Amino acid sequence: MTRESTEITVVGDDDSGLIADITALLFDHGVNITDLDQAVRDGTFRMTMNVDISEMIVGRETFREKLHELGDEFDVDVQVRFPSNCENQSIAVLVTKESHCLEALLERWHDGELGADIEVVIGNHDALEPLAAEYDVPFHDIGDENGAPNEEELLDYLAEYDVDLIALARYIRILSPEVVFRYEQRIINVHPSLLPSFPGAAAYRQAKEEGVRVAGVTAHYVTTDLDQGPIITQRAFNVPADATEAELKTRGQPLEAEALIEAVQLHLDDQLTVQQGRTEVEEPDRVDVQLGAPEELDHANPDAPRDRHEESAVSDGETTAVADD
């Protein structure tokens, strides 16, 4: 998504007349649709439109009100996000009990290096409220005594703080389609494995049990498929033969914070696009980012021998190698 276009998101129950009425409303107000995408997951319908409002014949607030009225008529939630500059973007950080990623984000923001404001920290436990208070950031606990979050409350807070980006700083809960659909490609998670390996819970334990020699972390966009969203940044580290799960976590946590901050920064700089499930960076040669392994690894890896077969011919549905001599 680019901040140069206006985005309209509709979430709720599907209705056969909804799309027709929305497109008619846009046409009547001089708004042109540039892109449209829709999906249904677990009974929840989502439609996202990017629109051009350069020839819109009403003001922005009037346009927003008209869409909200139509949403009320169909009993769906309609959100409108108009273009704005990176400096105006607001971030909500979702947390559970681990502090390292939250603290790194707060420090970067406090030092003026983030280019956006952390407006609120929301947790499903209150363990990190004192840390948020150190930086004078509001904290809201939406979890019950077992940590189960109230997502209606979550959505209310996200709307109240007019959130542009959600950073999951080791938020150990799965977001429902009700949340993900409203903030598609605006939720970034950090996961303690080199995805797609070891998704889900206890990733460091999975890595140890499988005996990997290289483990790592991944920052990615959140989708309704657990830990399968488009990958943004990754970091890797070697696994000692006798390493415990706790030792893997000790090695991985600083990299989790680093990968998450880099992914958030790229998003805020409007550097990321998603094409066929893969993120692309607008300026791939940026020297201030490290999307994967360090450049030194390229020089450390051997460059020979290589397969001498450079061409292939397809015969009877099979690929046959053709020698180059």
CSV table of C-alpha atoms in Angstrom, one decimal:
chain,number,residue,atom,x,y,z
A,1,MET,CA,0.0,0.0,0.0
A,2,THR,CA,1.2,3.5,-0.7
A,3,ARG,CA,0.2,6.6,1.2
A,4,GLU,CA,-0.3,8.4,-2.1
A,5,SER,CA,-3.8,6.8,-2.6
A,6,THR,CA,-6.9,6.8,-0.4
A,7,GLU,CA,-7.8,3.4,1.0
A,8,ILE,CA,-11.3,2.2,1.8
A,9,THR,CA,-11.7,-1.0,3.8
A,10,VAL,CA,-15.0,-2.7,4.4
A,11,VAL,CA,-15.3,-5.6,6.9
A,12,GLY,CA,-18.4,-7.5,8.0
A,13,ASP,CA,-20.9,-9.9,6.6
A,14,ASP,CA,-21.1,-10.3,2.9
A,15,ASP,CA,-24.1,-8.8,1.1
A,16,SER,CA,-24.9,-9.1,-2.6
A,17,GLY,CA,-25.8,-5.4,-2.9
A,18,LEU,CA,-22.9,-4.0,-0.9
A,19,ILE,CA,-20.3,-3.7,-3.7
A,20,ALA,CA,-22.8,-2.2,-6.1
A,21,ASP,CA,-23.9,0.5,-3.7
A,22,ILE,CA,-20.4,1.4,-2.7
A,23,THR,CA,-19.2,1.7,-6.3
A,24,ALA,CA,-22.2,3.8,-7.1
A,25,LEU,CA,-21.5,6.1,-4.2
A,26,LEU,CA,-17.9,6.5,-5.4
A,27,PHE,CA,-19.0,7.3,-8.9
A,28,ASP,CA,-21.6,9.9,-7.7
A,29,HIS,CA,-18.9,11.7,-5.8
A,30,GLY,CA,-16.2,11.8,-8.5
A,31,VAL,CA,-14.0,9.1,-7.0
A,32,ASN,CA,-12.2,6.6,-9.2
A,33,ILE,CA,-11.3,3.1,-8.2
A,34,THR,CA,-7.7,2.2,-9.0
A,35,ASP,CA,-7.6,-1.2,-7.3
A,36,LEU,CA,-10.0,-3.6,-5.6
A,37,ASP,CA,-9.5,-6.8,-3.6
A,38,GLN,CA,-11.9,-8.9,-1.6
A,39,ALA,CA,-11.7,-12.0,0.5
A,40,VAL,CA,-13.7,-14.1,3.0
A,41,ARG,CA,-12.2,-15.8,6.0
A,42,ASP,CA,-14.0,-17.6,8.9
A,43,GLY,CA,-17.3,-16.0,7.8
A,44,THR,CA,-15.8,-12.5,7.7
A,45,PHE,CA,-15.9,-10.5,4.5
A,46,ARG,CA,-13.2,-7.9,3.6
A,47,MET,CA,-13.0,-5.6,0.7
A,48,THR,CA,-10.2,-3.2,0.1
A,49,MET,CA,-10.3,-0.4,-2.4
A,50,ASN,CA,-7.6,2.0,-3.4
A,51,VAL,CA,-9.2,5.1,-4.9
A,52,ASP,CA,-8.2,8.4,-6.6
A,53,ILE,CA,-9.9,11.4,-5.0
A,54,SER,CA,-8.3,14.1,-7.1
A,55,GLU,CA,-11.6,14.9,-8.7
A,56,MET,CA,-13.8,14.3,-5.7
A,57,ILE,CA,-16.7,16.8,-5.6
A,58,VAL,CA,-17.2,16.8,-1.8
A,59,GLY,CA,-14.9,17.3,1.2
A,60,ARG,CA,-13.1,14.5,2.9
A,61,GLU,CA,-15.2,14.5,6.0
A,62,THR,CA,-18.5,14.5,4.0
A,63,PHE,CA,-17.2,11.6,2.0
A,64,ARG,CA,-16.3,9.7,5.1
A,65,GLU,CA,-19.7,10.3,6.6
A,66,LYS,CA,-21.4,9.1,3.4
A,67,LEU,CA,-19.4,5.8,3.5
A,68,HIS,CA,-20.1,5.4,7.2
A,69,GLU,CA,-23.9,5.8,6.6
A,70,LEU,CA,-23.7,3.2,3.9
A,71,GLY,CA,-21.8,0.9,6.2
A,72,ASP,CA,-24.5,1.3,8.9
A,73,GLU,CA,-27.1,0.4,6.3
A,74,PHE,CA,-25.4,-2.9,5.5
A,75,ASP,CA,-24.2,-3.4,9.1
A,76,VAL,CA,-20.5,-3.5,8.1
A,77,ASP,CA,-17.5,-1.5,9.3
A,78,VAL,CA,-16.1,1.0,6.8
A,79,GLN,CA,-12.7,2.7,7.3
A,80,VAL,CA,-11.3,5.5,5.1
A,81,ARG,CA,-7.6,6.4,5.1
A,82,PHE,CA,-6.6,9.5,3.2
A,83,PRO,CA,-3.0,10.1,2.1
A,84,SER,CA,-0.7,11.6,4.7
A,85,ASN,CA,3.0,12.0,5.3
A,86,CYS,CA,5.2,9.5,7.1
A,87,GLU,CA,5.7,12.0,10.0
A,88,ASN,CA,1.9,11.9,10.7
A,89,GLN,CA,1.7,8.2,11.0
A,90,SER,CA,0.9,6.6,14.4
A,91,ILE,CA,2.0,3.3,15.7
A,92,ALA,CA,0.3,0.9,18.1
A,93,VAL,CA,2.5,-1.7,19.7
A,94,LEU,CA,0.9,-4.9,20.9
A,95,VAL,CA,2.7,-6.9,23.6
A,96,THR,CA,2.4,-9.8,26.0
A,97,LYS,CA,5.2,-10.1,28.6
A,98,GLU,CA,8.5,-10.0,26.8
A,99,SER,CA,10.0,-6.5,26.9
A,100,HIS,CA,13.0,-6.5,24.5
A,101,CYS,CA,11.2,-5.6,21.3
A,102,LEU,CA,9.0,-3.0,22.9
A,103,GLU,CA,11.9,-1.4,24.6
A,104,ALA,CA,13.9,-1.2,21.4
A,105,LEU,CA,11.0,0.4,19.6
A,106,LEU,CA,10.5,2.9,22.4
A,107,GLU,CA,14.2,3.8,22.5
A,108,ARG,CA,14.3,4.4,18.7
A,109,TRP,CA,11.1,6.5,18.9
A,110,HIS,CA,12.4,8.5,21.9
A,111,ASP,CA,15.7,9.2,20.0
A,112,GLY,CA,13.6,10.6,17.1
A,113,GLU,CA,14.8,7.9,14.7
A,114,LEU,CA,11.5,6.2,13.9
A,115,GLY,CA,9.9,8.9,11.8
A,116,ALA,CA,6.4,8.3,13.3
A,117,ASP,CA,4.8,8.3,16.8
A,118,ILE,CA,4.2,5.4,19.1
A,119,GLU,CA,0.8,6.5,20.3
A,120,VAL,CA,-0.2,3.5,22.4
A,121,VAL,CA,0.9,0.2,23.8
A,122,ILE,CA,-1.8,-2.5,24.1
A,123,GLY,CA,-1.2,-5.7,26.0
A,124,ASN,CA,-3.1,-8.9,26.9
A,125,HIS,CA,-1.3,-8.7,30.3
A,126,ASP,CA,-0.3,-5.6,32.3
A,127,ALA,CA,3.3,-6.7,32.8
A,128,LEU,CA,4.8,-4.1,30.5
A,129,GLU,CA,2.7,-1.1,31.6
A,130,PRO,CA,5.6,0.3,33.7
A,131,LEU,CA,7.9,0.2,30.7
A,132,ALA,CA,5.4,2.2,28.6
A,133,ALA,CA,5.0,4.6,31.5
A,134,GLU,CA,8.7,5.3,31.5
A,135,TYR,CA,8.2,6.8,28.0
A,136,ASP,CA,4.9,8.5,28.8
A,137,VAL,CA,3.0,6.3,26.3
A,138,PRO,CA,-0.6,5.2,27.2
A,139,PHE,CA,-1.0,1.5,28.0
A,140,HIS,CA,-4.2,-0.5,27.8
A,141,ASP,CA,-4.7,-4.0,29.1
A,142,ILE,CA,-7.3,-5.8,27.0
A,143,GLY,CA,-6.7,-9.3,28.5
A,144,ASP,CA,-8.7,-11.3,31.0
A,145,GLU,CA,-7.1,-13.1,33.9
A,146,ASN,CA,-5.9,-15.8,31.5
A,147,GLY,CA,-4.6,-13.3,28.9
A,148,ALA,CA,-7.4,-13.8,26.4
A,149,PRO,CA,-7.8,-10.5,24.6
A,150,ASN,CA,-11.0,-8.6,24.1
A,151,GLU,CA,-10.7,-7.8,20.4
A,152,GLU,CA,-13.7,-5.4,20.4
A,153,GLU,CA,-11.8,-3.4,22.9
A,154,LEU,CA,-8.6,-3.7,20.8
A,155,LEU,CA,-10.4,-2.4,17.7
A,156,ASP,CA,-11.9,0.5,19.7
A,157,TYR,CA,-8.4,1.6,20.9
A,158,LEU,CA,-6.9,1.3,17.4
A,159,ALA,CA,-9.7,3.5,16.1
A,160,GLU,CA,-9.4,5.9,19.0
A,161,TYR,CA,-5.7,6.5,18.4
A,162,ASP,CA,-6.2,6.6,14.6
A,163,VAL,CA,-3.5,3.9,14.2
A,164,ASP,CA,-1.7,3.6,10.9
A,165,LEU,CA,0.7,0.7,11.7
A,166,ILE,CA,0.5,-2.1,14.3
A,167,ALA,CA,3.7,-3.6,15.5
A,168,LEU,CA,3.5,-7.0,17.3
A,169,ALA,CA,6.4,-6.9,19.7
A,170,ARG,CA,6.2,-10.5,20.8
A,171,TYR,CA,2.4,-10.4,21.2
A,172,ILE,CA,1.7,-14.1,21.9
A,173,ARG,CA,-1.8,-14.2,20.5
A,174,ILE,CA,-3.4,-14.9,17.1
A,175,LEU,CA,-5.3,-12.0,15.7
A,176,SER,CA,-8.7,-12.8,14.2
A,177,PRO,CA,-9.7,-11.9,10.7
A,178,GLU,CA,-11.8,-9.1,12.3
A,179,VAL,CA,-8.5,-7.3,13.1
A,180,VAL,CA,-6.3,-8.5,10.3
A,181,PHE,CA,-8.8,-7.6,7.6
A,182,ARG,CA,-9.1,-4.0,8.9
A,183,TYR,CA,-5.3,-3.5,8.9
A,184,GLU,CA,-4.1,-5.6,6.1
A,185,GLN,CA,-0.5,-4.9,5.2
A,186,ARG,CA,-0.4,-2.6,8.2
A,187,ILE,CA,0.5,-5.2,10.9
A,188,ILE,CA,4.1,-6.4,11.3
A,189,ASN,CA,5.0,-9.3,13.5
A,190,VAL,CA,8.4,-10.7,14.5
A,191,HIS,CA,8.6,-14.5,14.8
A,192,PRO,CA,11.6,-16.4,16.4
A,193,SER,CA,12.4,-18.6,13.4
A,194,LEU,CA,13.5,-18.4,9.8
A,195,LEU,CA,10.1,-18.7,8.4
A,196,PRO,CA,8.6,-20.7,6.8
A,197,SER,CA,10.4,-23.1,9.1
A,198,PHE,CA,8.9,-23.6,12.6
A,199,PRO,CA,5.8,-21.5,12.6
A,200,GLY,CA,3.5,-21.3,15.6
A,201,ALA,CA,4.5,-21.6,19.3
A,202,ALA,CA,7.8,-22.6,20.8
A,203,ALA,CA,9.9,-21.9,17.7
A,204,TYR,CA,13.2,-22.0,19.5
A,205,ARG,CA,12.3,-25.3,21.0
A,206,GLN,CA,11.3,-26.6,17.6
A,207,ALA,CA,14.7,-25.5,16.2
A,208,LYS,CA,16.6,-27.3,19.0
A,209,GLU,CA,14.6,-30.5,18.7
A,210,GLU,CA,15.1,-30.6,14.9
A,211,GLY,CA,18.9,-30.2,15.4
A,212,VAL,CA,19.3,-27.2,13.1
A,213,ARG,CA,22.8,-25.6,12.9
A,214,VAL,CA,21.5,-22.2,11.8
A,215,ALA,CA,18.4,-20.6,13.4
A,216,GLY,CA,17.0,-17.1,13.1
A,217,VAL,CA,14.1,-14.7,13.3
A,218,THR,CA,11.7,-13.2,10.7
A,219,ALA,CA,9.7,-9.9,10.6
A,220,HIS,CA,6.7,-10.2,8.3
A,221,TYR,CA,3.3,-8.8,7.4
A,222,VAL,CA,0.5,-10.5,9.2
A,223,THR,CA,-2.2,-12.3,7.3
A,224,THR,CA,-5.0,-14.6,8.4
A,225,ASP,CA,-2.7,-17.6,7.8
A,226,LEU,CA,-0.6,-18.1,10.9
A,227,ASP,CA,3.1,-17.0,10.3
A,228,GLN,CA,2.7,-17.2,6.6
A,229,GLY,CA,2.5,-13.5,5.7
A,230,PRO,CA,5.0,-11.8,3.3
A,231,ILE,CA,8.5,-11.8,4.7
A,232,ILE,CA,10.2,-8.5,5.1
A,233,THR,CA,13.5,-9.0,7.1
A,234,GLN,CA,15.3,-12.0,8.5
A,235,ARG,CA,18.4,-12.5,10.8
A,236,ALA,CA,20.3,-15.8,11.4
A,237,PHE,CA,22.7,-17.1,14.0
A,238,ASN,CA,24.6,-20.3,14.5
A,239,VAL,CA,23.3,-22.9,17.0
A,240,PRO,CA,25.9,-24.5,19.3
A,241,ALA,CA,25.7,-28.3,19.7
A,242,ASP,CA,24.9,-28.1,23.4
A,243,ALA,CA,22.7,-25.0,23.3
A,244,THR,CA,19.6,-25.0,25.4
A,245,GLU,CA,16.3,-23.4,24.4
A,246,ALA,CA,17.0,-20.5,26.8
A,247,GLU,CA,20.4,-20.0,25.2
A,248,LEU,CA,18.8,-19.9,21.7
A,249,LYS,CA,16.3,-17.3,23.0
A,250,THR,CA,19.2,-15.2,24.4
A,251,ARG,CA,20.9,-15.2,21.0
A,252,GLY,CA,17.7,-14.6,19.1
A,253,GLN,CA,16.0,-11.8,21.1
A,254,PRO,CA,18.4,-9.0,20.1
A,255,LEU,CA,17.9,-10.0,16.5
A,256,GLU,CA,14.1,-10.1,16.9
A,257,ALA,CA,14.2,-6.4,18.0
A,258,GLU,CA,16.6,-5.5,15.1
A,259,ALA,CA,14.5,-7.3,12.4
A,260,LEU,CA,11.3,-5.8,13.7
A,261,ILE,CA,12.6,-2.2,13.8
A,262,GLU,CA,14.0,-2.5,10.3
A,263,ALA,CA,10.7,-3.9,8.9
A,264,VAL,CA,8.8,-1.1,10.7
A,265,GLN,CA,11.2,1.5,9.3
A,266,LEU,CA,10.9,0.2,5.8
A,267,HIS,CA,7.1,0.3,6.0
A,268,LEU,CA,7.1,3.9,7.4
A,269,ASP,CA,9.5,5.0,4.6
A,270,ASP,CA,6.9,3.6,2.1
A,271,GLN,CA,9.6,1.3,0.8
A,272,LEU,CA,7.7,-1.9,0.7
A,273,THR,CA,5.4,-3.4,-1.9
A,274,VAL,CA,4.0,-6.9,-2.0
A,275,GLN,CA,4.0,-8.8,-5.3
A,276,GLN,CA,2.7,-12.4,-5.4
A,277,GLY,CA,3.3,-12.9,-1.8
A,278,ARG,CA,6.9,-11.5,-1.7
A,279,THR,CA,7.9,-8.1,-0.4
A,280,GLU,CA,10.0,-5.9,-2.7
A,281,VAL,CA,12.0,-2.9,-1.5
A,282,GLU,CA,11.7,0.3,-3.6
A,283,GLU,CA,15.4,1.0,-3.1
A,284,PRO,CA,17.0,-2.5,-2.9
A,285,ASP,CA,20.6,-1.0,-2.6
A,286,ARG,CA,19.9,1.0,0.6
A,287,VAL,CA,23.0,0.7,2.8
A,288,ASP,CA,21.0,1.3,6.0
A,289,VAL,CA,19.1,-2.0,5.8
A,290,GLN,CA,20.0,-5.7,6.0
A,291,LEU,CA,17.1,-7.8,4.7
A,292,GLY,CA,18.7,-11.1,5.2
A,293,ALA,CA,22.2,-12.5,6.1
A,294,PRO,CA,25.1,-10.0,6.3
A,295,GLU,CA,27.0,-9.2,3.1
A,296,GLU,CA,30.1,-10.9,4.5
A,297,LEU,CA,28.3,-14.2,4.0
A,298,ASP,CA,28.3,-13.7,0.3
A,299,HIS,CA,32.1,-13.5,0.3
A,300,ALA,CA,32.5,-16.4,2.8
A,301,ASN,CA,30.5,-18.9,0.6
A,302,PRO,CA,32.5,-20.8,-2.0
A,303,ASP,CA,31.9,-19.8,-5.6
A,304,ALA,CA,33.0,-23.2,-7.2
A,305,PRO,CA,32.5,-25.8,-8.2
A,306,ARG,CA,29.3,-25.2,-10.1
A,307,ASP,CA,27.1,-27.5,-12.3
A,308,ARG,CA,28.4,-27.2,-15.9
A,309,HIS,CA,24.9,-27.6,-17.3
A,310,GLU,CA,23.6,-24.2,-18.2
A,311,GLU,CA,20.8,-25.0,-20.5
A,312,SER,CA,17.9,-27.4,-20.2
A,313,ALA,CA,15.6,-29.0,-22.8
A,314,VAL,CA,12.1,-30.2,-21.9
A,315,SER,CA,11.2,-33.6,-23.4
A,316,ASP,CA,8.1,-35.7,-22.6
A,317,GLY,CA,7.4,-33.5,-19.6
A,318,GLU,CA,10.9,-34.0,-18.1
A,319,THR,CA,13.8,-31.6,-17.9
A,320,THR,CA,17.0,-32.9,-19.5
A,321,ALA,CA,20.3,-31.1,-18.8
A,322,VAL,CA,22.4,-30.0,-21.8
A,323,ALA,CA,26.2,-29.9,-21.3
A,324,ASP,CA,28.0,-26.7,-22.3
A,325,ASP,CA,30.9,-28.5,-24.0
